[in-house]
């Protein structure tokens, strides 16, 4: 269950950023997770809730997760489409020369503090 270690790392990052800005409380953490990231968002949310209470700063923090679908660019026809993995065929020209545009993200989008 690597989601627990991810949750701990997110909280460490949040704590450092909150300290830089003199925050007393972290209200919300907005996270972006791509479908190809290998992260189970339900497990991550559960893990986050399990460890956030260890510090007063994040005791009531809400984790908001935006799941990002896979987006692929077809180089031959310059089209863009949604996919399900790294190896895909363009539905417009059946080209195999494609580039992943979105889907591997695991990033903190922003943090709301007081």
PDB file of C-alpha atoms in Angstrom:
ATOM      1  CA  UNK A   1       0.000   0.000   0.000  1.00  0.00           C
ATOM      2  CA  UNK A   2       2.231   2.786  -1.271  1.00  0.00           C
ATOM      3  CA  UNK A   3      -0.633   5.274  -0.949  1.00  0.00           C
ATOM      4  CA  UNK A   4       0.221   5.614   2.752  1.00  0.00           C
ATOM      5  CA  UNK A   5       3.763   6.733   1.940  1.00  0.00           C
ATOM      6  CA  UNK A   6       2.385   9.115  -0.700  1.00  0.00           C
ATOM      7  CA  UNK A   7      -0.041  10.581   1.847  1.00  0.00           C
ATOM      8  CA  UNK A   8       2.792  11.077   4.340  1.00  0.00           C
ATOM      9  CA  UNK A   9       4.923  12.777   1.680  1.00  0.00           C
ATOM     10  CA  UNK A  10       2.024  15.053   0.677  1.00  0.00           C
ATOM     11  CA  UNK A  11       1.557  16.081   4.305  1.00  0.00           C
ATOM     12  CA  UNK A  12       5.300  16.766   4.650  1.00  0.00           C
ATOM     13  CA  UNK A  13       5.195  19.002   1.560  1.00  0.00           C
ATOM     14  CA  UNK A  14       2.051  20.746   2.789  1.00  0.00           C
ATOM     15  CA  UNK A  15       3.593  21.327   6.208  1.00  0.00           C
ATOM     16  CA  UNK A  16       6.752  22.851   4.699  1.00  0.00           C
ATOM     17  CA  UNK A  17       4.748  25.141   2.401  1.00  0.00           C
ATOM     18  CA  UNK A  18       2.398  26.176   5.200  1.00  0.00           C
ATOM     19  CA  UNK A  19       5.382  27.037   7.410  1.00  0.00           C
ATOM     20  CA  UNK A  20       6.891  29.182   4.628  1.00  0.00           C
ATOM     21  CA  UNK A  21       3.698  31.244   4.563  1.00  0.00           C
ATOM     22  CA  UNK A  22       3.133  31.374   8.323  1.00  0.00           C
ATOM     23  CA  UNK A  23      -0.118  29.389   8.175  1.00  0.00           C
ATOM     24  CA  UNK A  24      -1.865  28.295  11.362  1.00  0.00           C
ATOM     25  CA  UNK A  25      -4.216  25.870   9.601  1.00  0.00           C
ATOM     26  CA  UNK A  26      -4.352  24.061   6.275  1.00  0.00           C
ATOM     27  CA  UNK A  27      -7.959  24.023   5.067  1.00  0.00           C
ATOM     28  CA  UNK A  28      -7.694  22.078   1.821  1.00  0.00           C
ATOM     29  CA  UNK A  29      -5.191  20.310  -0.386  1.00  0.00           C
ATOM     30  CA  UNK A  30      -6.120  20.017  -4.053  1.00  0.00           C
ATOM     31  CA  UNK A  31      -4.408  17.126  -5.762  1.00  0.00           C
ATOM     32  CA  UNK A  32      -4.271  16.092  -9.436  1.00  0.00           C
ATOM     33  CA  UNK A  33      -3.909  12.359 -10.100  1.00  0.00           C
ATOM     34  CA  UNK A  34      -3.641  10.919 -13.615  1.00  0.00           C
ATOM     35  CA  UNK A  35      -5.245   7.618 -14.567  1.00  0.00           C
ATOM     36  CA  UNK A  36      -1.797   6.185 -15.379  1.00  0.00           C
ATOM     37  CA  UNK A  37      -0.176   7.302 -12.116  1.00  0.00           C
ATOM     38  CA  UNK A  38      -0.695   3.931 -10.473  1.00  0.00           C
ATOM     39  CA  UNK A  39      -2.341   5.598  -7.484  1.00  0.00           C
ATOM     40  CA  UNK A  40      -5.602   4.294  -6.043  1.00  0.00           C
ATOM     41  CA  UNK A  41      -7.365   7.521  -5.106  1.00  0.00           C
ATOM     42  CA  UNK A  42      -9.690   5.897  -2.573  1.00  0.00           C
ATOM     43  CA  UNK A  43      -6.711   4.359  -0.767  1.00  0.00           C
ATOM     44  CA  UNK A  44      -4.846   7.647  -0.923  1.00  0.00           C
ATOM     45  CA  UNK A  45      -7.812   9.542   0.557  1.00  0.00           C
ATOM     46  CA  UNK A  46      -8.169   6.917   3.295  1.00  0.00           C
ATOM     47  CA  UNK A  47      -4.446   7.071   4.094  1.00  0.00           C
ATOM     48  CA  UNK A  48      -4.455  10.869   4.088  1.00  0.00           C
ATOM     49  CA  UNK A  49      -7.352  10.954   6.545  1.00  0.00           C
ATOM     50  CA  UNK A  50      -5.590   8.391   8.742  1.00  0.00           C
ATOM     51  CA  UNK A  51      -2.372  10.426   9.119  1.00  0.00           C
ATOM     52  CA  UNK A  52      -3.507  14.063   8.816  1.00  0.00           C
ATOM     53  CA  UNK A  53      -4.572  14.213  12.460  1.00  0.00           C
ATOM     54  CA  UNK A  54      -1.054  13.635  13.725  1.00  0.00           C
ATOM     55  CA  UNK A  55      -0.393  17.368  13.437  1.00  0.00           C
ATOM     56  CA  UNK A  56      -2.561  20.276  14.560  1.00  0.00           C
ATOM     57  CA  UNK A  57      -1.843  22.101  11.310  1.00  0.00           C
ATOM     58  CA  UNK A  58      -3.605  19.481   9.175  1.00  0.00           C
ATOM     59  CA  UNK A  59      -6.040  17.920  11.638  1.00  0.00           C
ATOM     60  CA  UNK A  60      -9.122  19.183   9.713  1.00  0.00           C
ATOM     61  CA  UNK A  61      -7.600  19.382   6.232  1.00  0.00           C
ATOM     62  CA  UNK A  62      -9.773  18.233   3.349  1.00  0.00           C
ATOM     63  CA  UNK A  63      -8.075  16.352   0.529  1.00  0.00           C
ATOM     64  CA  UNK A  64      -9.680  17.048  -2.833  1.00  0.00           C
ATOM     65  CA  UNK A  65      -8.582  14.774  -5.668  1.00  0.00           C
ATOM     66  CA  UNK A  66      -9.106  15.596  -9.332  1.00  0.00           C
ATOM     67  CA  UNK A  67      -8.730  12.467 -11.444  1.00  0.00           C
ATOM     68  CA  UNK A  68      -7.224  13.213 -14.871  1.00  0.00           C
ATOM     69  CA  UNK A  69      -8.022  11.020 -17.877  1.00  0.00           C
ATOM     70  CA  UNK A  70      -5.364   9.919 -20.335  1.00  0.00           C
ATOM     71  CA  UNK A  71      -4.975  12.365 -23.249  1.00  0.00           C
ATOM     72  CA  UNK A  72      -2.888  11.488 -26.259  1.00  0.00           C
ATOM     73  CA  UNK A  73      -1.587  13.507 -29.197  1.00  0.00           C
ATOM     74  CA  UNK A  74      -1.264  11.838 -32.607  1.00  0.00           C
ATOM     75  CA  UNK A  75       1.811  13.211 -34.343  1.00  0.00           C
ATOM     76  CA  UNK A  76       0.911  12.240 -37.969  1.00  0.00           C
ATOM     77  CA  UNK A  77      -2.590  13.792 -37.989  1.00  0.00           C
ATOM     78  CA  UNK A  78      -2.059  16.309 -35.143  1.00  0.00           C
ATOM     79  CA  UNK A  79      -5.223  15.015 -33.462  1.00  0.00           C
ATOM     80  CA  UNK A  80      -5.912  14.635 -29.767  1.00  0.00           C
ATOM     81  CA  UNK A  81      -7.936  11.877 -28.159  1.00  0.00           C
ATOM     82  CA  UNK A  82      -8.541  10.071 -24.883  1.00  0.00           C
ATOM     83  CA  UNK A  83      -6.811   6.759 -24.356  1.00  0.00           C
ATOM     84  CA  UNK A  84      -6.470   4.026 -21.802  1.00  0.00           C
ATOM     85  CA  UNK A  85      -2.726   3.410 -21.778  1.00  0.00           C
ATOM     86  CA  UNK A  86       0.672   4.178 -23.275  1.00  0.00           C
ATOM     87  CA  UNK A  87       0.306   2.021 -26.411  1.00  0.00           C
ATOM     88  CA  UNK A  88      -2.543   3.349 -28.478  1.00  0.00           C
ATOM     89  CA  UNK A  89      -3.719   3.673 -32.043  1.00  0.00           C
ATOM     90  CA  UNK A  90      -5.104   7.000 -33.211  1.00  0.00           C
ATOM     91  CA  UNK A  91      -8.834   6.596 -33.883  1.00  0.00           C
ATOM     92  CA  UNK A  92      -8.678   9.199 -36.681  1.00  0.00           C
ATOM     93  CA  UNK A  93      -5.704   8.062 -38.810  1.00  0.00           C
ATOM     94  CA  UNK A  94      -4.792   4.738 -37.126  1.00  0.00           C
ATOM     95  CA  UNK A  95      -1.279   6.112 -36.564  1.00  0.00           C
ATOM     96  CA  UNK A  96       0.951   4.610 -33.895  1.00  0.00           C
ATOM     97  CA  UNK A  97       3.259   7.614 -33.512  1.00  0.00           C
ATOM     98  CA  UNK A  98       1.643   9.184 -30.473  1.00  0.00           C
ATOM     99  CA  UNK A  99       2.648  11.243 -27.479  1.00  0.00           C
ATOM    100  CA  UNK A 100       1.155  11.130 -24.000  1.00  0.00           C
ATOM    101  CA  UNK A 101      -0.146  14.578 -23.025  1.00  0.00           C
ATOM    102  CA  UNK A 102      -1.828  13.806 -19.714  1.00  0.00           C
ATOM    103  CA  UNK A 103      -2.420  10.895 -17.387  1.00  0.00           C
ATOM    104  CA  UNK A 104       0.721  10.320 -15.314  1.00  0.00           C
ATOM    105  CA  UNK A 105       0.281  13.286 -12.956  1.00  0.00           C
ATOM    106  CA  UNK A 106       0.580  13.058  -9.214  1.00  0.00           C
ATOM    107  CA  UNK A 107       0.845  16.652  -8.095  1.00  0.00           C
ATOM    108  CA  UNK A 108      -0.380  19.110  -5.535  1.00  0.00           C
ATOM    109  CA  UNK A 109      -2.300  21.744  -7.458  1.00  0.00           C
ATOM    110  CA  UNK A 110      -2.700  24.154  -4.562  1.00  0.00           C
ATOM    111  CA  UNK A 111      -3.080  24.434  -0.818  1.00  0.00           C
ATOM    112  CA  UNK A 112      -5.643  26.552   1.014  1.00  0.00           C
ATOM    113  CA  UNK A 113      -4.352  27.948   4.310  1.00  0.00           C
ATOM    114  CA  UNK A 114      -5.348  30.389   7.051  1.00  0.00           C
TER     115      UNK A 114
END
